[in-house]
Short mmCIF file of C-alpha atoms and ligand atoms in Angstrom, two decimals:
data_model
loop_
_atom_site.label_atom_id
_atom_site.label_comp_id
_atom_site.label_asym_id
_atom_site.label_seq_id
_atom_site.Cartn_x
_atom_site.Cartn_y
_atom_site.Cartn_z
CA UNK D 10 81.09 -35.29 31.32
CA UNK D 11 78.85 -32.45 29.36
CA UNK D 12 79.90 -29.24 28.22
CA UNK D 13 78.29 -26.59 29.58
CA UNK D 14 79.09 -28.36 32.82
CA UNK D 15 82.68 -28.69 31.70
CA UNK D 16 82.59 -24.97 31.24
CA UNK D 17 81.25 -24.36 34.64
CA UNK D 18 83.25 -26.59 36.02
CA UNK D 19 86.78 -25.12 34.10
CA UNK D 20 86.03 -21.65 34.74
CA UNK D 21 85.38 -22.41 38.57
CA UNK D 22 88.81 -24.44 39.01
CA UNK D 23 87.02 -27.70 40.23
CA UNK D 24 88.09 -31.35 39.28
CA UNK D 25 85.46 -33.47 37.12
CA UNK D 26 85.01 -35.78 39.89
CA UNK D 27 83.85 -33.15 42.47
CA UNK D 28 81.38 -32.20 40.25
CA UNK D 29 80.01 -35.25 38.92
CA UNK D 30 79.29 -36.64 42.07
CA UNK D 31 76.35 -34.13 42.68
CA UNK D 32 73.77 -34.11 40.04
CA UNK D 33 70.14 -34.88 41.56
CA UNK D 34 67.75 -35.10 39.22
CA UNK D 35 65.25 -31.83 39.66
CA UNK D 36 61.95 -31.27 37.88
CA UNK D 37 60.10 -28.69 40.79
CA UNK D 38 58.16 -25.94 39.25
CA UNK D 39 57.00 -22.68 41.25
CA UNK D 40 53.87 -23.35 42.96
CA UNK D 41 51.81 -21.20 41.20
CA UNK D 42 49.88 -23.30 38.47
CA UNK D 43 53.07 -23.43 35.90
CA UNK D 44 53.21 -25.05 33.28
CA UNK D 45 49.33 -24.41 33.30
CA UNK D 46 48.66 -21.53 35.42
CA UNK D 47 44.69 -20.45 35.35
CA UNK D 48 43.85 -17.10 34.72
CA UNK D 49 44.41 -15.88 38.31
CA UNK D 50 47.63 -17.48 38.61
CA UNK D 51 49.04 -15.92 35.22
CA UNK D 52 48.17 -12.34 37.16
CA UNK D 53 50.31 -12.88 39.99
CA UNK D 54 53.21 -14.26 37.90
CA UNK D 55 52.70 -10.91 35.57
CA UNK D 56 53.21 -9.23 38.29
CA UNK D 57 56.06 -10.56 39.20
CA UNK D 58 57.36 -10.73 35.71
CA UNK D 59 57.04 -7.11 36.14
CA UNK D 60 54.67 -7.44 33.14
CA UNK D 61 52.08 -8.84 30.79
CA UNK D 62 52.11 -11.92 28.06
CA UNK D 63 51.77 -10.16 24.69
CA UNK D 64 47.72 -10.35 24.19
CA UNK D 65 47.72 -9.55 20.73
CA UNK D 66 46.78 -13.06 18.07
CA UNK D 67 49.88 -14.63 16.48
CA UNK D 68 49.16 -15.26 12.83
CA UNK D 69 46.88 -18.06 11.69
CA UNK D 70 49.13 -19.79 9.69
CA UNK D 71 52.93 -21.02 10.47
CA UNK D 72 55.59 -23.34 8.61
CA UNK D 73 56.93 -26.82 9.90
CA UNK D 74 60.12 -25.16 10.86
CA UNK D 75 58.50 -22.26 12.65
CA UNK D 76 56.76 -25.12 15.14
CA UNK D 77 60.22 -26.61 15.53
CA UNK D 78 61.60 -23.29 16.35
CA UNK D 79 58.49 -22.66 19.20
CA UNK D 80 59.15 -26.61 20.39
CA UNK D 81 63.03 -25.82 21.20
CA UNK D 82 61.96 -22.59 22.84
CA UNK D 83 59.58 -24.03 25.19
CA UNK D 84 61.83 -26.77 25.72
CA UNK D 85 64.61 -24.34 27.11
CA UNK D 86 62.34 -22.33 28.98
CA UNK D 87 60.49 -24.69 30.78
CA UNK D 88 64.36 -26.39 31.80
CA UNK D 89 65.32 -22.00 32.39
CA UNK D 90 62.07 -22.00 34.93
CA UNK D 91 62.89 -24.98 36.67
CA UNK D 92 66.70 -23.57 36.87
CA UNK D 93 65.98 -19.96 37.95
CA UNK D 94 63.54 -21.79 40.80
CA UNK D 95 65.61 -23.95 42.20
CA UNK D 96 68.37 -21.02 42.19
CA UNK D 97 66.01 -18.97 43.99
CA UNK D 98 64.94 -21.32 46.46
CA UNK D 99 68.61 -22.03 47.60
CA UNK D 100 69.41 -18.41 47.77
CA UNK D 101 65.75 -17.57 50.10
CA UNK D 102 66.39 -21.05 52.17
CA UNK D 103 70.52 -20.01 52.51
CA UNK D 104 71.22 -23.24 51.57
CA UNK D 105 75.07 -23.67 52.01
CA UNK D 106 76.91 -22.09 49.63
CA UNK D 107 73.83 -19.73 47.98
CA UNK D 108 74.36 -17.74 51.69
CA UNK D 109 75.12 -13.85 51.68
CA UNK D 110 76.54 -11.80 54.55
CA UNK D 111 75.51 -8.69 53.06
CA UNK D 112 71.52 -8.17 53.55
CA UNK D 113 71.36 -5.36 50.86
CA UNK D 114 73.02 -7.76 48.23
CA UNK D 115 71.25 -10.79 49.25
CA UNK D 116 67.75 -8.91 48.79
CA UNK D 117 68.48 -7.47 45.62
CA UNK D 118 69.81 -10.87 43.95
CA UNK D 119 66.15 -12.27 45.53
CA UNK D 120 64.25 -9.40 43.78
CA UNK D 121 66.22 -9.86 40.61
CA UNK D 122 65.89 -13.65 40.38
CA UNK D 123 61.71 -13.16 41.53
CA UNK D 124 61.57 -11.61 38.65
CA UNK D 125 63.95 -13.51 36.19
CA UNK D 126 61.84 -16.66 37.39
CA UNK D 127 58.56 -14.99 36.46
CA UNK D 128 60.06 -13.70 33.35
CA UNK D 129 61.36 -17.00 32.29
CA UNK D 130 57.51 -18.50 33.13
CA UNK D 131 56.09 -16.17 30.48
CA UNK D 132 58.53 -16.92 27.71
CA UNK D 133 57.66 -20.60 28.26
CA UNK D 134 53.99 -19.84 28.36
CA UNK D 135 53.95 -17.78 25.49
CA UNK D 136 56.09 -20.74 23.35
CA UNK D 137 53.40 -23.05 24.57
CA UNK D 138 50.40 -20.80 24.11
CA UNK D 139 51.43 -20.06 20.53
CA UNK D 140 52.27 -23.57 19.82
CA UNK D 141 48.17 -24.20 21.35
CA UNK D 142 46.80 -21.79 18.64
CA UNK D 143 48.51 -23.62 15.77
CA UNK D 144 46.84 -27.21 17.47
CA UNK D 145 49.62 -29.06 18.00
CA UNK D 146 50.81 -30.43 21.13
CA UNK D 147 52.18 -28.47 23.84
CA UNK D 148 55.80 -29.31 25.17
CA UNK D 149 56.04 -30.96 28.31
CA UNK D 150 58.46 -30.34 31.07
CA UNK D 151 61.84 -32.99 31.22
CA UNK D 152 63.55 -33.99 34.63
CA UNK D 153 66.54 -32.31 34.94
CA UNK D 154 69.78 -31.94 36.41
CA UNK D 155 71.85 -29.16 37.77
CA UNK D 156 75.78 -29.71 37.92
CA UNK D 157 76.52 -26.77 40.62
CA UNK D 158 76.62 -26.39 44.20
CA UNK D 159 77.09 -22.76 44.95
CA UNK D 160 76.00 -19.16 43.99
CA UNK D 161 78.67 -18.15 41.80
CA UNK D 162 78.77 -21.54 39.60
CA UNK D 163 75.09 -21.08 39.05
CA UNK D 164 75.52 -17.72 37.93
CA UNK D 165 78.47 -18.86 35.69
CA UNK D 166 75.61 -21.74 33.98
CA UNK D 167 73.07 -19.15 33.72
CA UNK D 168 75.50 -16.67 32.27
CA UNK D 169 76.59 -19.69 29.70
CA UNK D 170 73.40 -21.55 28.78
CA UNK D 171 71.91 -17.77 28.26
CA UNK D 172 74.60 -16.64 25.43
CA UNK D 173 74.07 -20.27 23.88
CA UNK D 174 70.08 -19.12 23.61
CA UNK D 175 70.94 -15.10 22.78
CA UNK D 176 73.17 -17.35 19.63
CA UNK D 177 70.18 -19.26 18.90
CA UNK D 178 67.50 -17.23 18.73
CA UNK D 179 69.85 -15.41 16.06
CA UNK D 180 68.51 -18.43 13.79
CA UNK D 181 65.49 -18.67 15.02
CA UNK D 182 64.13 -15.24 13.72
CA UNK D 183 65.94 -15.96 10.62
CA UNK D 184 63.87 -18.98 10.31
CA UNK D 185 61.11 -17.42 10.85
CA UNK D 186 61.83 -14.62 8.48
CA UNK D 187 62.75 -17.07 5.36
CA UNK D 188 59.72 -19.13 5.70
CA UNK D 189 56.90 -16.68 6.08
CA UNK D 190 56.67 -16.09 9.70
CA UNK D 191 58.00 -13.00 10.07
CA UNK D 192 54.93 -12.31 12.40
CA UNK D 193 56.34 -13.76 14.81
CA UNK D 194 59.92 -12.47 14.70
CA UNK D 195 59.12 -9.27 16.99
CA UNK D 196 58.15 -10.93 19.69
CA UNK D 197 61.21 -13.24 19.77
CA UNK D 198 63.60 -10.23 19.01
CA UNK D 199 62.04 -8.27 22.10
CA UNK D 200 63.56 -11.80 24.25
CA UNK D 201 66.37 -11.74 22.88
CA UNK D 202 66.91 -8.04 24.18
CA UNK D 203 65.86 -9.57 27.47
CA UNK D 204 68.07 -12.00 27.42
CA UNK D 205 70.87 -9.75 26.76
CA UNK D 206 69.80 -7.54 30.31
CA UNK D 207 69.75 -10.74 32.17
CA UNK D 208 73.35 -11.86 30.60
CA UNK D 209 74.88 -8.03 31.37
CA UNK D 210 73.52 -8.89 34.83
CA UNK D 211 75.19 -12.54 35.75
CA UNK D 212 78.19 -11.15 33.99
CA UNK D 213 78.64 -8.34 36.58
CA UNK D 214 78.21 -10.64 39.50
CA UNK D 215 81.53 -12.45 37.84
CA UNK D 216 83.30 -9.01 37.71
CA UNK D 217 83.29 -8.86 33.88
CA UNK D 218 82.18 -5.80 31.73
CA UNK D 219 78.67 -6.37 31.25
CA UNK D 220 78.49 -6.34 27.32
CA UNK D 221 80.23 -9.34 26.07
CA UNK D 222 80.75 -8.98 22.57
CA UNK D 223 80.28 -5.99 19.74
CA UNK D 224 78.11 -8.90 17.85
CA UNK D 225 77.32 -11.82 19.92
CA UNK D 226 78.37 -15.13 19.08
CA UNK D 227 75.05 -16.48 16.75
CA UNK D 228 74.34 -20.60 17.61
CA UNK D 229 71.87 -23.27 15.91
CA UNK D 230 69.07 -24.63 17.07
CA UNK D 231 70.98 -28.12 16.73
CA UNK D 232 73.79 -26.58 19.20
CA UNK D 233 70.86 -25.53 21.58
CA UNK D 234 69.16 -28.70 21.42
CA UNK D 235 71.89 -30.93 22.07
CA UNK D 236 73.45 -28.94 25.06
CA UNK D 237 70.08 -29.13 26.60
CA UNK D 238 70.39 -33.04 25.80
CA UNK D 239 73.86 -33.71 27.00
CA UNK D 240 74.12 -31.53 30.06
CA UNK D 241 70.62 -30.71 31.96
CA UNK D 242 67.72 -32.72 30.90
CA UNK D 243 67.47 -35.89 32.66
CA UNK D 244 68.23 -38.77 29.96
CA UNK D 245 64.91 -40.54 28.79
CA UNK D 246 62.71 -37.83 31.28
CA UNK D 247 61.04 -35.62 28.21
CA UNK D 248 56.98 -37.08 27.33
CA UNK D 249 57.13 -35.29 24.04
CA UNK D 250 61.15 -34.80 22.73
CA UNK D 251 60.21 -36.64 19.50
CA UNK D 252 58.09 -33.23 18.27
CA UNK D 253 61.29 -31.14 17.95
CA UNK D 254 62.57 -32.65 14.81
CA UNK D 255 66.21 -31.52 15.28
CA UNK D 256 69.72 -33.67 14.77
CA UNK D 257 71.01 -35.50 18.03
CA UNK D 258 74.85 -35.68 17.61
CA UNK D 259 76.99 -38.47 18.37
CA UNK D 260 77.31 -37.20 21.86
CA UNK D 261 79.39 -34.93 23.83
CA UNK D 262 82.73 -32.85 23.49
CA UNK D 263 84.35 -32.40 26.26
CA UNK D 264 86.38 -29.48 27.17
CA UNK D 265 89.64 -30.57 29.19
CA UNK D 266 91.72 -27.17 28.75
CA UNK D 267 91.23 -24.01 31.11
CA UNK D 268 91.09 -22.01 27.98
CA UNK D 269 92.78 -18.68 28.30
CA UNK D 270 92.88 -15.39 26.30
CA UNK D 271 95.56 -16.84 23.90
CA UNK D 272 96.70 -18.91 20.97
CA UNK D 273 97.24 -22.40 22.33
CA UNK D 274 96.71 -25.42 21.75
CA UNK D 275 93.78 -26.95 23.75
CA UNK D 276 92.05 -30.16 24.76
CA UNK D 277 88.72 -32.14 24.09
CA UNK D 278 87.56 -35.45 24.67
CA UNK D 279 85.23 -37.93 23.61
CA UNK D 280 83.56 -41.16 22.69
CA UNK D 281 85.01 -43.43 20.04
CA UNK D 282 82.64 -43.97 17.45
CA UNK D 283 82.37 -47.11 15.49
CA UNK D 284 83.28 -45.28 12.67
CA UNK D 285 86.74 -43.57 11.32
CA UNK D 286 87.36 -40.29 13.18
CA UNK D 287 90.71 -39.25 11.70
CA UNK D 288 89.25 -37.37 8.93
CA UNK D 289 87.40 -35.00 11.50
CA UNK D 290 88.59 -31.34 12.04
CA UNK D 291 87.97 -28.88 15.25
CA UNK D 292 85.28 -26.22 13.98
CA UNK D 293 84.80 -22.87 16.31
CA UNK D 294 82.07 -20.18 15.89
CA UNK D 295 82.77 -16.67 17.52
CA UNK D 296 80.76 -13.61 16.93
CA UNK D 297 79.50 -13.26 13.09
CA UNK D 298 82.16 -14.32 11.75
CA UNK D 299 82.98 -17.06 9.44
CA UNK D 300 83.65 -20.52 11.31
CA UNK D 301 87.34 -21.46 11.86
CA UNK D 302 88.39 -24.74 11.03
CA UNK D 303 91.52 -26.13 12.55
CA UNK D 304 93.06 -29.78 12.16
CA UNK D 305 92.88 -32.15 15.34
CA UNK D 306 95.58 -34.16 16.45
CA UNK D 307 94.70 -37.66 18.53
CA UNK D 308 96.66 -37.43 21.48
CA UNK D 309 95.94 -40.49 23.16
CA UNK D 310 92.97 -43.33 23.47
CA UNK D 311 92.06 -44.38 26.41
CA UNK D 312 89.46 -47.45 26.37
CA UNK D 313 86.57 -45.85 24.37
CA UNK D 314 87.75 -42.08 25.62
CA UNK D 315 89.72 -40.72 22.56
CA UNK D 316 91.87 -37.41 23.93
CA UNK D 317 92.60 -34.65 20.84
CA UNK D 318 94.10 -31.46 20.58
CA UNK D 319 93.53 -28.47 18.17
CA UNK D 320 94.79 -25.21 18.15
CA UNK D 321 92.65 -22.22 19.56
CA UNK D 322 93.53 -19.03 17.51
CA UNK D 323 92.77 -16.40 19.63
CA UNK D 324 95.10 -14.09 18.67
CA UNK D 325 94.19 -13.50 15.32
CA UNK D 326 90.94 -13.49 16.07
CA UNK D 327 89.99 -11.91 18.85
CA UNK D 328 88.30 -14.86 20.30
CA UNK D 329 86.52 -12.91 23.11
CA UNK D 330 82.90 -13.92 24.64
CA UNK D 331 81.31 -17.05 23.42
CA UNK D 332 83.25 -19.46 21.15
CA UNK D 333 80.85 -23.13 20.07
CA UNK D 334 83.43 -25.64 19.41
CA UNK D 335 82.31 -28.58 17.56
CA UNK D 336 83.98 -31.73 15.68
CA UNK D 337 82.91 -31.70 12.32
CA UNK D 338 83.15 -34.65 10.03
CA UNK D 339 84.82 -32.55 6.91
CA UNK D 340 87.08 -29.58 6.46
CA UNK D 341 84.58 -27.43 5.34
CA UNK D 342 84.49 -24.13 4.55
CA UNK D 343 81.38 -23.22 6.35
CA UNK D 344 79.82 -20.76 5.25
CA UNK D 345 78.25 -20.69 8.53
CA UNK D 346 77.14 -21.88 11.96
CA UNK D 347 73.96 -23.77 10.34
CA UNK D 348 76.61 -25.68 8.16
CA UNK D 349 78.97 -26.64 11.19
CA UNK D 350 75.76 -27.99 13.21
CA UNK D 351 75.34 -30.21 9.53
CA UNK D 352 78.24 -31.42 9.69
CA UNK D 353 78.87 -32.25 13.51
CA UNK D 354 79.59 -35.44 15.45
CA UNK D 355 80.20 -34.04 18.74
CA UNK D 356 79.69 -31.00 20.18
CA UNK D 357 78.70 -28.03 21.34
CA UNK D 358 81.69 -27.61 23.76
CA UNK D 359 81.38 -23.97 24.69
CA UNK D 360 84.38 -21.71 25.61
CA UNK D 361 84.06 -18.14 26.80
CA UNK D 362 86.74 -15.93 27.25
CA UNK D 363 86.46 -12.40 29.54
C1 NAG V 193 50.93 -17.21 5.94
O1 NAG V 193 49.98 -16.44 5.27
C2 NAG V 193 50.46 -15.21 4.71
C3 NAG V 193 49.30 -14.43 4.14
O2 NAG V 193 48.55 -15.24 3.29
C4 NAG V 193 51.55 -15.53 3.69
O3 NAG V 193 52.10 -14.32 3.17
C5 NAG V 193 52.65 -16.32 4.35
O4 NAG V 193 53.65 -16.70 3.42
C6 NAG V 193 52.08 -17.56 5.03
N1 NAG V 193 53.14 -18.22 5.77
C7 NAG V 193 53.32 -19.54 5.78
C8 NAG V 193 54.39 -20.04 6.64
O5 NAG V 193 52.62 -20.29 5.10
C1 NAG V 194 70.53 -25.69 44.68
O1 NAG V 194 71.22 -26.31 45.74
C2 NAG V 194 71.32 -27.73 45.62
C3 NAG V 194 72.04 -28.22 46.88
O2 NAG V 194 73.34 -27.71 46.95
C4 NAG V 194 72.10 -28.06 44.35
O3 NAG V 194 72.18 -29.46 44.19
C5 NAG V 194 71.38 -27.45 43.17
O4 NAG V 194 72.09 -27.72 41.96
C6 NAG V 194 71.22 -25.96 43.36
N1 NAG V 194 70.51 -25.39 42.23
C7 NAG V 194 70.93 -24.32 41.57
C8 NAG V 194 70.12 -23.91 40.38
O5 NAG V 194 71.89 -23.65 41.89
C1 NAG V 195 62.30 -33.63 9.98
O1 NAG V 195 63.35 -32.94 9.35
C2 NAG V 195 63.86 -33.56 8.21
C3 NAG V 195 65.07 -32.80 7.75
O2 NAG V 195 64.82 -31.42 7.71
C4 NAG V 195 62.75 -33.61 7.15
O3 NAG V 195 63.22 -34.25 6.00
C5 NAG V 195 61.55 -34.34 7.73
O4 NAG V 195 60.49 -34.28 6.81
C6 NAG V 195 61.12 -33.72 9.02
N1 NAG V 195 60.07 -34.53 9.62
C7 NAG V 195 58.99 -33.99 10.17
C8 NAG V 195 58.04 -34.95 10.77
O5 NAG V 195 58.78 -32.79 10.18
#
């Protein structure tokens, strides 16, 4: 199906079918005034939060792409609060398969994700209240759609969707920086530290070293947007998508290899355009470096499912944390991960190794 739920569902062993069969579509908010809390209500969720919105004035004036880059982030956080709810509410109802026999653990994991949630509220509310004081719409919540059953899957989604947004927000404060926002670039670097806490955290719970990468993997917005797109939000369920003037991609990538720490080739899969595909190559970003292009080989066709195969160079690259695959429609060189997403026509399938 999707990719970050191919991820999930490669890295926890389980067969596509078992995990398409359980998607419900899931849109429940904490009850505490969010996506609109009133004054009182934004108190108590500081206080969970463990903190305060930032209460000085953003700048009066911002560019086209800066409102695109505060659109995408409320989209994800509103779909992150909805996520780090619902995970929550499993975990406090010991709803089978979020159950803990040890008390100690179980408490701290609620305490954590309280404050995750409430975290995750603020970032949303702060995308929205910025996007308020430049008078333009607000973004509204989506339906969405959660493709895992049990604690340690949803720790492996959070763990994934998170480095896709500690890649993103990379761009995003370069945005901001080349079209005369920098303004708002502090705020967004100070997530993007949080981010990284939460991240060291679901990474422990899967027994890895907590920091990932020397230089994490850096993303697109188009990446972002599009995972969102093809694996949580509800198809059609957004009131406002049309604001966030980013490129859709043809559609998915799917990842059918359990991708190891080693030079192999590997798998994807996906639907046959109506247009030639044998010119397209296999693009991976990792880290800061310079994409990798690699040639694809058709391996089979099955009704509109075309199968392909492309070599993963790990070796020589030391392919470690967060790799974006994509299938780009020329060979490149790309200079970077901006001119992979221009030049994509399915994708983000996202790998991570250790
Ligand atoms: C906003 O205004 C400041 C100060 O006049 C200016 O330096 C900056 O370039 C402007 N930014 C945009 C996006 O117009
Ligand atoms: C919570 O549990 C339900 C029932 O198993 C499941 O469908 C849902 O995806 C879970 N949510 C999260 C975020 O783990
Ligand atoms: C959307 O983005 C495209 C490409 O960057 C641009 O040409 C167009 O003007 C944008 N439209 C709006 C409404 O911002």
């Amino acid at each position: 199906m999707r990719s970050i739920f191919n991820v999930a569902a490669v890295l926890l062993g389980l067969t596509s079918t078992l995990v398409t069969a359980s998607p419900v579509a899931r849109s429940s908010f904490p009850n505490d005034g969010f996506p609109n809390p009133s004054a009182d209500q934004l108190k108590g969720i500081e206080q969970k939060a463990l903190g305060t919105l930032p209460n000085g004035n953003p700048p009066n004036n911002i560019s086209a792409d800066g409102l695109i880059n505060l659109r995408l982030i409320a989209l994800n956080e509103l779909f992150e609060v909805a996520y780090f709810n619902d995970l929550l509410n499993n975990v406090t109802n010991n709803v089978m398969g979020y159950e803990f026999k040890n008390k100690k653990n179980r408490d701290f994991v609620i305490k954590s994700l309280t404050a995750v949630l409430a975290q995750e509220e603020l970032h949303a509310v702060n995308a929205n209240n910025a996007l308020k004081h430049f008078n333009t719409d607000q973004i509204q919540p989506c339906k969405y759609t959660f493709p895992v059953s049990d604690f340690q899957s949803a720790i492996r989604l959070a763990g994934t969707f998170t480095s896709l947004v500690l890649g993103t927000l990379q761009e995003v404060i370069e945005i901001f920086a080349a079209k005369g926002d920098a303004p708002l670039t502090t705020g967004v670097a100070s997530v993007v530290g949080q981010e990284g806490e939460q991240e060291g955290w679901y990474r422990l719970i899967q027994g890895k070293v907590p920091s990932e990468l020397p230089f994490l993997t850096t993303s697109t917005r188009e990446f972002a947007f599009n995972a969102l797109l093809q694996t949580v939000i509800v198809p059609g369920s957004c009131p406002n998508l049309k604001a966030i003037n980013l490129t859709t991609f043809g559609g998915p990538l799917k990842l059918l290899t359990n991708v190891e720490a080693k030079t192999e080739p590997i798998r994807f899969s996906f639907e046959k355009p109506s247009y030639g595909y044998d010119k397209f190559k296999l693009a991976y970003i990792n880290q800061q470096n310079v994409p990798i292009v690699e040639d694809i080989k058709v391996k089979s066709t099955d009704g509109s499912t075309v199968t392909i195969e492309a070599n993963f160079p790990y070796d020589a690259n030391e392919m470690n944390g967060l790799t974006i695959a994509a299938l780009v429609k020329s060979a490149g060189p790309f200079k970077n991960a901006q001119a992979v997403a221009d030049a994509t026509a399915f994708g983000p399938a996202l790998i991570i190794i250790n």
